[in-house]
Tab-separated table of C-alpha atoms and ligand atoms in Angstrom:
chain	number	residue	atom	x	y	z
Z	1	UNK	CA	-34.400	-80.654	-85.230
Z	2	UNK	CA	-32.895	-77.327	-84.115
Z	3	UNK	CA	-35.005	-74.940	-82.063
Z	4	UNK	CA	-36.543	-71.761	-83.436
Z	5	UNK	CA	-35.187	-68.317	-82.708
Z	6	UNK	CA	-37.893	-65.870	-81.608
Z	7	UNK	CA	-37.022	-62.196	-81.326
Z	8	UNK	CA	-39.244	-59.987	-79.181
Z	9	UNK	CA	-38.791	-56.197	-79.231
Z	10	UNK	CA	-40.726	-53.362	-77.610
Z	11	UNK	CA	-40.210	-49.766	-76.542
Z	12	UNK	CA	-38.901	-49.702	-72.970
Z	13	UNK	CA	-41.752	-49.730	-70.437
Z	14	UNK	CA	-44.231	-51.551	-72.706
Z	15	UNK	CA	-44.284	-54.585	-70.423
Z	16	UNK	CA	-42.152	-56.980	-72.458
Z	17	UNK	CA	-40.218	-58.350	-69.439
Z	18	UNK	CA	-43.483	-58.904	-67.537
Z	19	UNK	CA	-44.976	-60.776	-70.507
Z	20	UNK	CA	-41.864	-62.912	-71.105
Z	21	UNK	CA	-41.461	-63.830	-67.446
Z	22	UNK	CA	-45.064	-65.074	-67.305
Z	23	UNK	CA	-44.845	-66.778	-70.707
Z	24	UNK	CA	-41.838	-68.870	-69.678
Z	25	UNK	CA	-43.858	-70.220	-66.735
Z	26	UNK	CA	-46.709	-71.445	-68.932
Z	27	UNK	CA	-44.921	-72.598	-72.092
Z	28	UNK	CA	-42.526	-75.566	-71.868
Z	29	UNK	CA	-39.643	-76.023	-74.303
Z	30	UNK	CA	-38.740	-72.369	-74.632
Z	31	UNK	CA	-35.792	-70.599	-72.991
Z	32	UNK	CA	-34.787	-66.971	-72.527
Z	33	UNK	CA	-31.448	-65.776	-73.911
Z	34	UNK	CA	-29.575	-63.916	-71.158
Z	35	UNK	CA	-27.818	-60.886	-72.687
Z	36	UNK	CA	-24.651	-59.132	-71.569
Z	37	UNK	CA	-25.047	-55.494	-70.557
Z	38	UNK	CA	-22.981	-52.668	-69.126
Z	39	UNK	CA	-26.124	-51.177	-67.508
Z	40	UNK	CA	-26.247	-51.217	-63.705
Z	41	UNK	CA	-28.555	-53.895	-62.250
Z	42	UNK	CA	-31.978	-52.786	-60.969
Z	43	UNK	CA	-32.777	-53.774	-57.370
Z	44	UNK	CA	-34.649	-56.994	-58.200
Z	45	UNK	CA	-32.297	-58.116	-60.991
Z	46	UNK	CA	-29.898	-61.041	-60.569
Z	47	UNK	CA	-26.622	-61.512	-62.405
Z	48	UNK	CA	-26.841	-64.479	-64.800
Z	49	UNK	CA	-30.659	-64.559	-64.641
Z	50	UNK	CA	-31.864	-61.229	-66.062
Z	51	UNK	CA	-28.536	-60.209	-67.600
Z	52	UNK	CA	-24.830	-60.931	-67.378
Z	53	UNK	CA	-23.809	-57.596	-65.852
Z	54	UNK	CA	-20.315	-56.724	-67.068
Z	55	UNK	CA	-17.989	-53.725	-67.184
Z	56	UNK	CA	-17.202	-51.899	-70.432
Z	57	UNK	CA	-13.779	-53.583	-70.734
Z	58	UNK	CA	-15.218	-57.070	-70.435
Z	59	UNK	CA	-17.963	-56.225	-72.927
Z	60	UNK	CA	-15.395	-54.897	-75.414
Z	61	UNK	CA	-13.243	-58.012	-75.002
Z	62	UNK	CA	-16.150	-60.361	-75.847
Z	63	UNK	CA	-17.187	-58.119	-78.760
Z	64	UNK	CA	-13.660	-57.904	-80.193
Z	65	UNK	CA	-13.234	-61.664	-80.292
Z	66	UNK	CA	-16.546	-61.982	-82.205
Z	67	UNK	CA	-18.380	-63.447	-79.228
Z	68	UNK	CA	-21.623	-61.554	-79.878
Z	69	UNK	CA	-24.201	-62.649	-82.427
Z	70	UNK	CA	-25.340	-59.023	-82.281
Z	71	UNK	CA	-24.669	-56.032	-80.063
Z	72	UNK	CA	-25.870	-52.437	-79.811
Z	73	UNK	CA	-25.792	-49.292	-77.739
Z	74	UNK	CA	-29.277	-48.870	-76.277
Z	75	UNK	CA	-30.233	-45.894	-74.068
Z	76	UNK	CA	-26.495	-45.171	-73.601
Z	77	UNK	CA	-25.449	-48.675	-72.466
Z	78	UNK	CA	-23.968	-51.641	-74.337
Z	79	UNK	CA	-26.078	-54.787	-74.812
Z	80	UNK	CA	-25.098	-57.998	-76.629
Z	81	UNK	CA	-26.213	-61.575	-77.283
Z	82	UNK	CA	-23.711	-64.404	-76.797
Z	83	UNK	CA	-23.220	-66.294	-80.053
Z	84	UNK	CA	-22.145	-69.460	-78.227
Z	85	UNK	CA	-25.148	-69.559	-75.869
Z	86	UNK	CA	-27.621	-69.095	-78.735
Z	87	UNK	CA	-25.997	-71.706	-80.988
Z	88	UNK	CA	-25.778	-74.269	-78.166
Z	89	UNK	CA	-29.394	-73.980	-77.083
Z	90	UNK	CA	-30.806	-74.033	-80.631
Z	91	UNK	CA	-28.691	-77.071	-81.475
Z	92	UNK	CA	-30.190	-78.892	-78.475
Z	93	UNK	CA	-33.659	-78.279	-79.952
Z	94	UNK	CA	-34.740	-75.599	-77.470
Z	95	UNK	CA	-36.764	-72.684	-78.822
Z	96	UNK	CA	-35.092	-69.487	-77.748
Z	97	UNK	CA	-36.441	-65.983	-77.113
Z	98	UNK	CA	-34.137	-63.029	-77.671
Z	99	UNK	CA	-35.314	-59.864	-75.927
Z	100	UNK	CA	-33.380	-57.361	-78.048
Z	101	UNK	CA	-33.959	-53.969	-79.640
Z	102	UNK	CA	-34.624	-52.990	-83.259
Z	103	UNK	CA	-30.909	-52.528	-84.113
Z	104	UNK	CA	-30.093	-56.038	-82.841
Z	105	UNK	CA	-33.061	-57.560	-84.682
Z	106	UNK	CA	-31.822	-56.109	-87.968
Z	107	UNK	CA	-28.351	-57.569	-87.374
Z	108	UNK	CA	-29.610	-61.107	-86.620
Z	109	UNK	CA	-32.051	-61.043	-89.557
Z	110	UNK	CA	-29.363	-59.666	-91.874
Z	111	UNK	CA	-26.884	-62.422	-91.005
Z	112	UNK	CA	-29.378	-65.101	-92.006
Z	113	UNK	CA	-27.529	-67.615	-89.842
Z	114	UNK	CA	-30.799	-68.958	-88.409
Z	115	UNK	CA	-34.391	-68.440	-89.518
Z	116	UNK	CA	-36.041	-66.024	-87.089
Z	117	UNK	CA	-39.607	-65.220	-86.102
Z	118	UNK	CA	-39.944	-61.607	-84.990
Z	119	UNK	CA	-42.585	-60.150	-82.677
Z	120	UNK	CA	-43.074	-56.476	-81.836
Z	121	UNK	CA	-44.892	-55.621	-78.612
Z	122	UNK	CA	-46.486	-52.152	-78.584
Z	123	UNK	CA	-48.050	-50.155	-75.752
Z	124	UNK	CA	-51.741	-49.197	-76.125
Z	125	UNK	CA	-50.903	-45.431	-76.143
Z	126	UNK	CA	-48.082	-42.926	-75.513
Z	127	UNK	CA	-49.762	-41.786	-72.289
Z	128	UNK	CA	-49.906	-45.348	-70.977
Z	129	UNK	CA	-46.250	-45.962	-71.947
Z	130	UNK	CA	-45.177	-42.919	-69.939
Z	131	UNK	CA	-47.364	-44.042	-67.029
Z	132	UNK	CA	-45.755	-47.501	-67.022
Z	133	UNK	CA	-42.193	-46.135	-67.259
Z	134	UNK	CA	-42.852	-43.797	-64.348
Z	135	UNK	CA	-44.856	-46.344	-62.339
Z	136	UNK	CA	-42.068	-48.943	-62.518
Z	137	UNK	CA	-39.986	-46.663	-60.251
Z	138	UNK	CA	-36.666	-48.095	-61.499
Z	139	UNK	CA	-35.415	-45.117	-63.501
Z	140	UNK	CA	-34.806	-41.409	-62.892
Z	141	UNK	CA	-36.464	-38.563	-64.811
Z	142	UNK	CA	-33.619	-38.210	-67.366
Z	143	UNK	CA	-33.555	-41.944	-68.105
Z	144	UNK	CA	-37.325	-41.970	-68.584
Z	145	UNK	CA	-37.098	-39.017	-71.028
Z	146	UNK	CA	-34.363	-40.806	-73.019
Z	147	UNK	CA	-36.381	-44.033	-73.135
Z	148	UNK	CA	-39.494	-42.162	-74.335
Z	149	UNK	CA	-37.497	-40.465	-77.086
Z	150	UNK	CA	-36.077	-43.791	-78.212
Z	151	UNK	CA	-39.583	-45.302	-78.106
Z	152	UNK	CA	-40.590	-43.114	-81.074
Z	153	UNK	CA	-37.777	-44.609	-83.167
Z	154	UNK	CA	-38.593	-48.147	-82.051
Z	155	UNK	CA	-42.316	-47.694	-82.852
Z	156	UNK	CA	-41.421	-46.543	-86.368
Z	157	UNK	CA	-39.818	-49.957	-87.007
Z	158	UNK	CA	-42.828	-52.025	-85.847
Z	159	UNK	CA	-43.855	-52.948	-89.406
Z	160	UNK	CA	-40.503	-54.732	-89.979
Z	161	UNK	CA	-41.675	-57.489	-87.616
Z	162	UNK	CA	-43.655	-60.630	-88.469
Z	163	UNK	CA	-46.174	-60.206	-85.632
Z	164	UNK	CA	-47.583	-57.312	-83.598
Z	165	UNK	CA	-48.886	-57.783	-80.051
Z	166	UNK	CA	-50.483	-54.785	-78.302
Z	167	UNK	CA	-49.975	-55.032	-74.547
Z	168	UNK	CA	-53.223	-53.470	-73.345
Z	169	UNK	CA	-54.663	-56.331	-71.293
Z	170	UNK	CA	-51.699	-58.313	-69.906
Z	171	UNK	CA	-53.386	-61.743	-69.944
Z	172	UNK	CA	-54.468	-61.268	-73.557
Z	173	UNK	CA	-50.945	-60.221	-74.611
Z	174	UNK	CA	-49.387	-63.301	-72.961
Z	175	UNK	CA	-51.967	-65.551	-74.633
Z	176	UNK	CA	-51.340	-63.982	-78.065
Z	177	UNK	CA	-47.568	-64.444	-77.819
Z	178	UNK	CA	-48.076	-68.025	-76.641
Z	179	UNK	CA	-50.334	-68.644	-79.655
Z	180	UNK	CA	-47.698	-67.239	-82.032
Z	181	UNK	CA	-45.033	-69.598	-80.701
Z	182	UNK	CA	-47.331	-72.627	-80.759
Z	183	UNK	CA	-48.436	-71.837	-84.332
Z	184	UNK	CA	-44.838	-71.389	-85.501
Z	185	UNK	CA	-43.939	-74.796	-84.033
Z	186	UNK	CA	-46.573	-76.367	-86.286
Z	187	UNK	CA	-45.175	-74.972	-89.514
Z	188	UNK	CA	-44.562	-77.760	-92.019
Z	189	UNK	CA	-40.936	-76.891	-92.574
Z	190	UNK	CA	-40.218	-77.096	-88.839
Z	191	UNK	CA	-42.289	-80.079	-87.795
Z	192	UNK	CA	-41.451	-82.340	-90.776
Z	193	UNK	CA	-38.240	-80.820	-92.163
Z	194	UNK	CA	-39.249	-81.716	-95.734
Z	195	UNK	CA	-40.128	-85.338	-94.933
Z	196	UNK	CA	-43.473	-86.723	-96.179
Z	197	UNK	CA	-46.124	-87.084	-93.501
Z	198	UNK	CA	-46.170	-90.758	-92.486
Z	199	UNK	CA	-49.176	-91.790	-90.436
Z	200	UNK	CA	-48.976	-94.848	-88.193
Z	201	UNK	CA	-51.042	-97.806	-89.370
Z	202	UNK	CA	-54.580	-97.931	-87.999
Z	203	UNK	CA	-55.182	-100.386	-85.191
Z	204	UNK	CA	-56.895	-103.588	-86.498
S	301	ADP	P1	-40.288	-53.540	-70.317
S	301	ADP	O1	-39.624	-54.852	-70.029
S	301	ADP	O2	-41.025	-53.554	-71.623
S	301	ADP	O3	-39.371	-52.360	-70.204
S	301	ADP	P2	-41.757	-54.001	-67.801
S	301	ADP	O4	-42.142	-55.438	-67.983
S	301	ADP	O5	-40.706	-53.666	-66.813
S	301	ADP	O6	-41.447	-53.303	-69.221
S	301	ADP	O7	-43.124	-53.225	-67.435
S	301	ADP	C1	-43.164	-51.827	-67.177
S	301	ADP	C2	-44.250	-51.549	-66.119
S	301	ADP	O8	-45.552	-51.738	-66.693
S	301	ADP	C3	-44.174	-52.492	-64.911
S	301	ADP	O9	-44.427	-51.743	-63.738
S	301	ADP	C4	-45.287	-53.520	-65.192
S	301	ADP	O10	-45.808	-54.056	-64.001
S	301	ADP	C5	-46.317	-52.685	-65.934
S	301	ADP	N1	-47.148	-53.431	-66.898
S	301	ADP	C6	-46.743	-54.400	-67.757
S	301	ADP	N2	-47.776	-54.832	-68.529
S	301	ADP	C7	-48.858	-54.114	-68.156
S	301	ADP	C8	-50.248	-54.098	-68.586
S	301	ADP	N3	-50.691	-54.876	-69.563
S	301	ADP	N4	-51.069	-53.239	-67.974
S	301	ADP	C9	-50.628	-52.404	-66.988
S	301	ADP	N5	-49.343	-52.372	-66.530
S	301	ADP	C10	-48.461	-53.218	-67.118
S	302	5GP	P1	-33.484	-52.702	-70.236
S	302	5GP	O1	-32.310	-51.859	-69.884
S	302	5GP	O2	-34.801	-51.981	-69.970
S	302	5GP	O3	-33.438	-54.075	-69.624
S	302	5GP	O4	-33.425	-52.952	-71.816
S	302	5GP	C1	-33.334	-51.871	-72.683
S	302	5GP	C2	-33.455	-52.337	-74.121
S	302	5GP	O5	-32.314	-53.099	-74.471
S	302	5GP	C3	-34.670	-53.211	-74.421
S	302	5GP	O6	-35.260	-52.707	-75.615
S	302	5GP	C4	-34.089	-54.566	-74.671
S	302	5GP	O7	-34.825	-55.307	-75.596
S	302	5GP	C5	-32.724	-54.209	-75.239
S	302	5GP	N1	-31.770	-55.310	-75.103
S	302	5GP	C6	-31.609	-56.162	-74.054
S	302	5GP	N2	-30.638	-57.051	-74.318
S	302	5GP	C7	-30.188	-56.776	-75.569
S	302	5GP	C8	-29.189	-57.366	-76.416
S	302	5GP	O8	-28.507	-58.340	-76.082
S	302	5GP	N3	-29.003	-56.786	-77.631
S	302	5GP	C9	-29.728	-55.702	-78.061
S	302	5GP	N4	-29.482	-55.229	-79.284
S	302	5GP	N5	-30.671	-55.133	-77.286
S	302	5GP	C10	-30.900	-55.658	-76.068
């Protein structure tokens, strides 16, 4: 049985990375898809763990040979999801989380190559989003402005997603996302794949 593809999107600064990092520690059987990006690494980020950090030429080469399941320009940098990595992990039965933006979500959904479950994570307010972007201390003033502008566009697409998680209380947000994944795993079409439910015989 192939794994399920979960897509999680959020305006930058909402806390999506924090939620996903914690979720992966408490939920077995789910992996994180490591994207390619031309953005410069932040101090705590490791190549191959948070992203595959590549130059624009390398990104273009992978894109031009059809190596990305989806790709987009986000906040002025290129981001893409490796088609091979996604296909391989799903085929092995691992559930996979794609942390991608609204443009990428539309591409993957539109291709219909795999069924997807989409989750939008929203901040509790605009003021709190700005506070979190500033408080993270990883981006300059101009980058923060750009990310806040883009957040308005991302928020407008929230209703396209299957689930909405508001990241007000962190623990509650992690628990809600965990519940979504566990519930999706119990869907009839995934757990039985069309087979009738056969119960083992009762013990004498
Ligand atoms: P994203 O991946 O969505 O861009 P991050 O995970 O980097 O966001 O989080 C942005 C900032 O907000 C970080 O400093 C993080 O510690 C903080 N943060 C995340 N979730 C919460 C929360 N529920 N309450 C308060 N601060 C949070
Ligand atoms: P950041 O630079 O803060 O890590 O990510 C910026 C935005 O890019 C986030 O909204 C994130 O979801 C999105 N993103 C990360 N990887 C990909 C990807 O492979 N494809 C697309 N379309 N967006 C991505």
